[in-house]
Amino acid sequence: GCTGVLAVLGLEAAAPGECELTRLLQDKLQYEMRLQYMKHYFPIDYTVQVQYEEVLRPSNITRLRNGTVSEAALRYLWFHVSSQAVLRIRGVLPEKHPSWKYTQELCQLFDALGEEYSKYRQ
């Protein structure tokens, strides 16, 4: 198996392409980068509205894992919630914002991961 962002969920990626993309995402989503691009560069008045259902909490993952949800479905859930979060953030950023390039790179990685998933998901 491979390690990566999905390790947060206690999951291993199945396909080699998925594994490589999650490794690249893990590199981009390291705490220091998130702190720099998603906190320090954001003015106090920037807000992103999210619904309660759009927040992926560890307790929810544990509940799903203890239920009948497959690991592949959990990987896809992580992908969907995370990619939508990045799109929401991009929606409030002007192109000249210091975090624009960082979020663009995240979007490209999530797009590639989405293409990988479309190869073997309905």
mmCIF file of C-alpha atoms in Angstrom:
data_model
loop_
_atom_site.group_PDB
_atom_site.id
_atom_site.type_symbol
_atom_site.label_atom_id
_atom_site.label_comp_id
_atom_site.label_asym_id
_atom_site.label_seq_id
_atom_site.Cartn_x
_atom_site.Cartn_y
_atom_site.Cartn_z
ATOM 1 C CA GLY A 1 0.000 0.000 0.000
ATOM 2 C CA CYS A 2 0.990 3.630 -0.027
ATOM 3 C CA THR A 3 1.028 6.284 2.623
ATOM 4 C CA GLY A 4 -0.303 9.743 2.073
ATOM 5 C CA VAL A 5 -3.079 12.104 2.825
ATOM 6 C CA LEU A 6 -5.395 9.138 3.126
ATOM 7 C CA ALA A 7 -3.339 7.912 6.070
ATOM 8 C CA VAL A 8 -5.237 10.492 8.100
ATOM 9 C CA LEU A 9 -8.271 8.322 7.527
ATOM 10 C CA GLY A 10 -6.335 5.118 8.180
ATOM 11 C CA LEU A 11 -6.788 4.084 4.560
ATOM 12 C CA GLU A 12 -4.457 2.880 1.873
ATOM 13 C CA ALA A 13 -4.869 3.885 -1.749
ATOM 14 C CA ALA A 14 -5.638 1.052 -4.146
ATOM 15 C CA ALA A 15 -4.438 2.141 -7.588
ATOM 16 C CA PRO A 16 -0.855 3.269 -8.386
ATOM 17 C CA GLY A 17 -2.124 6.518 -9.958
ATOM 18 C CA GLU A 18 -4.259 7.225 -6.912
ATOM 19 C CA CYS A 19 -1.292 6.478 -4.665
ATOM 20 C CA GLU A 20 1.017 8.900 -6.490
ATOM 21 C CA LEU A 21 -1.584 11.660 -6.570
ATOM 22 C CA THR A 22 -2.314 11.314 -2.856
ATOM 23 C CA ARG A 23 1.430 11.503 -2.173
ATOM 24 C CA LEU A 24 1.615 14.742 -4.154
ATOM 25 C CA LEU A 25 -1.433 16.079 -2.313
ATOM 26 C CA GLN A 26 0.150 15.131 1.009
ATOM 27 C CA ASP A 27 3.219 17.182 0.068
ATOM 28 C CA LYS A 28 1.028 20.182 -0.833
ATOM 29 C CA LEU A 29 -1.197 19.823 2.241
ATOM 30 C CA GLN A 30 1.576 19.683 4.835
ATOM 31 C CA TYR A 31 0.776 21.726 7.933
ATOM 32 C CA GLU A 32 3.395 24.412 7.213
ATOM 33 C CA MET A 33 2.031 25.043 3.712
ATOM 34 C CA ARG A 34 -1.574 25.114 4.886
ATOM 35 C CA LEU A 35 -0.600 27.510 7.672
ATOM 36 C CA GLN A 36 1.209 29.827 5.265
ATOM 37 C CA TYR A 37 -1.279 29.800 2.399
ATOM 38 C CA MET A 38 -4.559 29.259 4.206
ATOM 39 C CA LYS A 39 -4.033 31.263 7.387
ATOM 40 C CA HIS A 40 -1.188 33.780 7.251
ATOM 41 C CA TYR A 41 -2.046 35.003 3.746
ATOM 42 C CA PHE A 42 -5.776 35.298 4.467
ATOM 43 C CA PRO A 43 -7.019 38.661 5.769
ATOM 44 C CA ILE A 44 -9.358 38.477 8.750
ATOM 45 C CA ASP A 45 -12.361 39.558 6.671
ATOM 46 C CA TYR A 46 -12.120 36.604 4.229
ATOM 47 C CA THR A 47 -14.793 34.056 5.012
ATOM 48 C CA VAL A 48 -15.907 30.848 3.382
ATOM 49 C CA GLN A 49 -19.414 29.696 4.200
ATOM 50 C CA VAL A 50 -19.846 25.941 4.618
ATOM 51 C CA GLN A 51 -22.748 23.794 5.657
ATOM 52 C CA TYR A 52 -22.452 21.448 8.627
ATOM 53 C CA GLU A 53 -22.678 18.454 6.274
ATOM 54 C CA GLU A 54 -19.639 19.682 4.318
ATOM 55 C CA VAL A 55 -17.265 19.235 7.252
ATOM 56 C CA LEU A 56 -15.490 15.874 7.400
ATOM 57 C CA ARG A 57 -14.745 15.036 11.038
ATOM 58 C CA PRO A 58 -12.640 12.116 12.325
ATOM 59 C CA SER A 59 -15.588 10.923 14.446
ATOM 60 C CA ASN A 60 -17.733 10.692 11.311
ATOM 61 C CA ILE A 61 -15.048 8.643 9.553
ATOM 62 C CA THR A 62 -14.810 6.292 12.535
ATOM 63 C CA ARG A 63 -18.572 5.839 12.527
ATOM 64 C CA LEU A 64 -18.579 5.124 8.790
ATOM 65 C CA ARG A 65 -15.640 2.692 9.073
ATOM 66 C CA ASN A 66 -17.448 0.818 11.843
ATOM 67 C CA GLY A 67 -20.515 0.611 9.621
ATOM 68 C CA THR A 68 -20.776 -0.928 6.197
ATOM 69 C CA VAL A 69 -18.944 1.755 4.183
ATOM 70 C CA SER A 70 -16.085 0.394 2.061
ATOM 71 C CA GLU A 71 -12.597 1.868 2.190
ATOM 72 C CA ALA A 72 -12.880 2.800 -1.492
ATOM 73 C CA ALA A 73 -16.042 4.763 -0.686
ATOM 74 C CA LEU A 74 -14.250 6.512 2.197
ATOM 75 C CA ARG A 75 -11.365 7.460 -0.096
ATOM 76 C CA TYR A 76 -13.835 8.912 -2.569
ATOM 77 C CA LEU A 77 -15.639 10.759 0.236
ATOM 78 C CA TRP A 78 -12.341 12.316 1.365
ATOM 79 C CA PHE A 79 -11.603 13.326 -2.232
ATOM 80 C CA HIS A 80 -15.029 14.861 -2.757
ATOM 81 C CA VAL A 81 -15.132 16.856 0.485
ATOM 82 C CA SER A 82 -11.532 18.058 0.118
ATOM 83 C CA SER A 83 -11.839 19.072 -3.524
ATOM 84 C CA GLN A 84 -15.075 20.960 -2.829
ATOM 85 C CA ALA A 85 -13.383 22.777 0.069
ATOM 86 C CA VAL A 86 -10.557 23.929 -2.206
ATOM 87 C CA LEU A 87 -13.091 25.120 -4.786
ATOM 88 C CA ARG A 88 -14.910 27.109 -2.080
ATOM 89 C CA ILE A 89 -11.647 28.740 -1.026
ATOM 90 C CA ARG A 90 -10.817 29.575 -4.652
ATOM 91 C CA GLY A 91 -14.208 31.239 -4.927
ATOM 92 C CA VAL A 92 -13.197 34.000 -2.499
ATOM 93 C CA LEU A 93 -9.653 34.591 -3.759
ATOM 94 C CA PRO A 94 -8.763 37.262 -6.301
ATOM 95 C CA GLU A 95 -6.226 36.077 -8.906
ATOM 96 C CA LYS A 96 -3.504 38.276 -7.476
ATOM 97 C CA HIS A 97 -3.853 36.801 -3.991
ATOM 98 C CA PRO A 98 -0.644 35.141 -2.654
ATOM 99 C CA SER A 99 -2.539 31.841 -2.202
ATOM 100 C CA TRP A 100 -3.953 31.749 -5.752
ATOM 101 C CA LYS A 101 -1.110 29.671 -7.249
ATOM 102 C CA TYR A 102 -1.138 27.265 -4.292
ATOM 103 C CA THR A 103 -4.884 26.675 -4.570
ATOM 104 C CA GLN A 104 -4.557 26.349 -8.369
ATOM 105 C CA GLU A 105 -2.005 23.559 -7.874
ATOM 106 C CA LEU A 106 -4.313 21.850 -5.376
ATOM 107 C CA CYS A 107 -7.194 22.083 -7.859
ATOM 108 C CA GLN A 108 -5.052 20.514 -10.581
ATOM 109 C CA LEU A 109 -4.081 17.629 -8.296
ATOM 110 C CA PHE A 110 -7.701 17.086 -7.252
ATOM 111 C CA ASP A 111 -8.778 17.204 -10.924
ATOM 112 C CA ALA A 112 -6.190 14.540 -11.760
ATOM 113 C CA LEU A 113 -7.339 12.428 -8.822
ATOM 114 C CA GLY A 114 -10.935 12.830 -10.008
ATOM 115 C CA GLU A 115 -9.905 11.542 -13.442
ATOM 116 C CA GLU A 116 -8.204 8.585 -11.752
ATOM 117 C CA TYR A 117 -11.383 7.811 -9.819
ATOM 118 C CA SER A 118 -13.513 8.093 -12.952
ATOM 119 C CA LYS A 119 -11.554 5.197 -14.462
ATOM 120 C CA TYR A 120 -12.934 2.732 -11.943
ATOM 121 C CA ARG A 121 -15.952 4.355 -10.282
ATOM 122 C CA GLN A 122 -19.495 4.639 -11.559
#
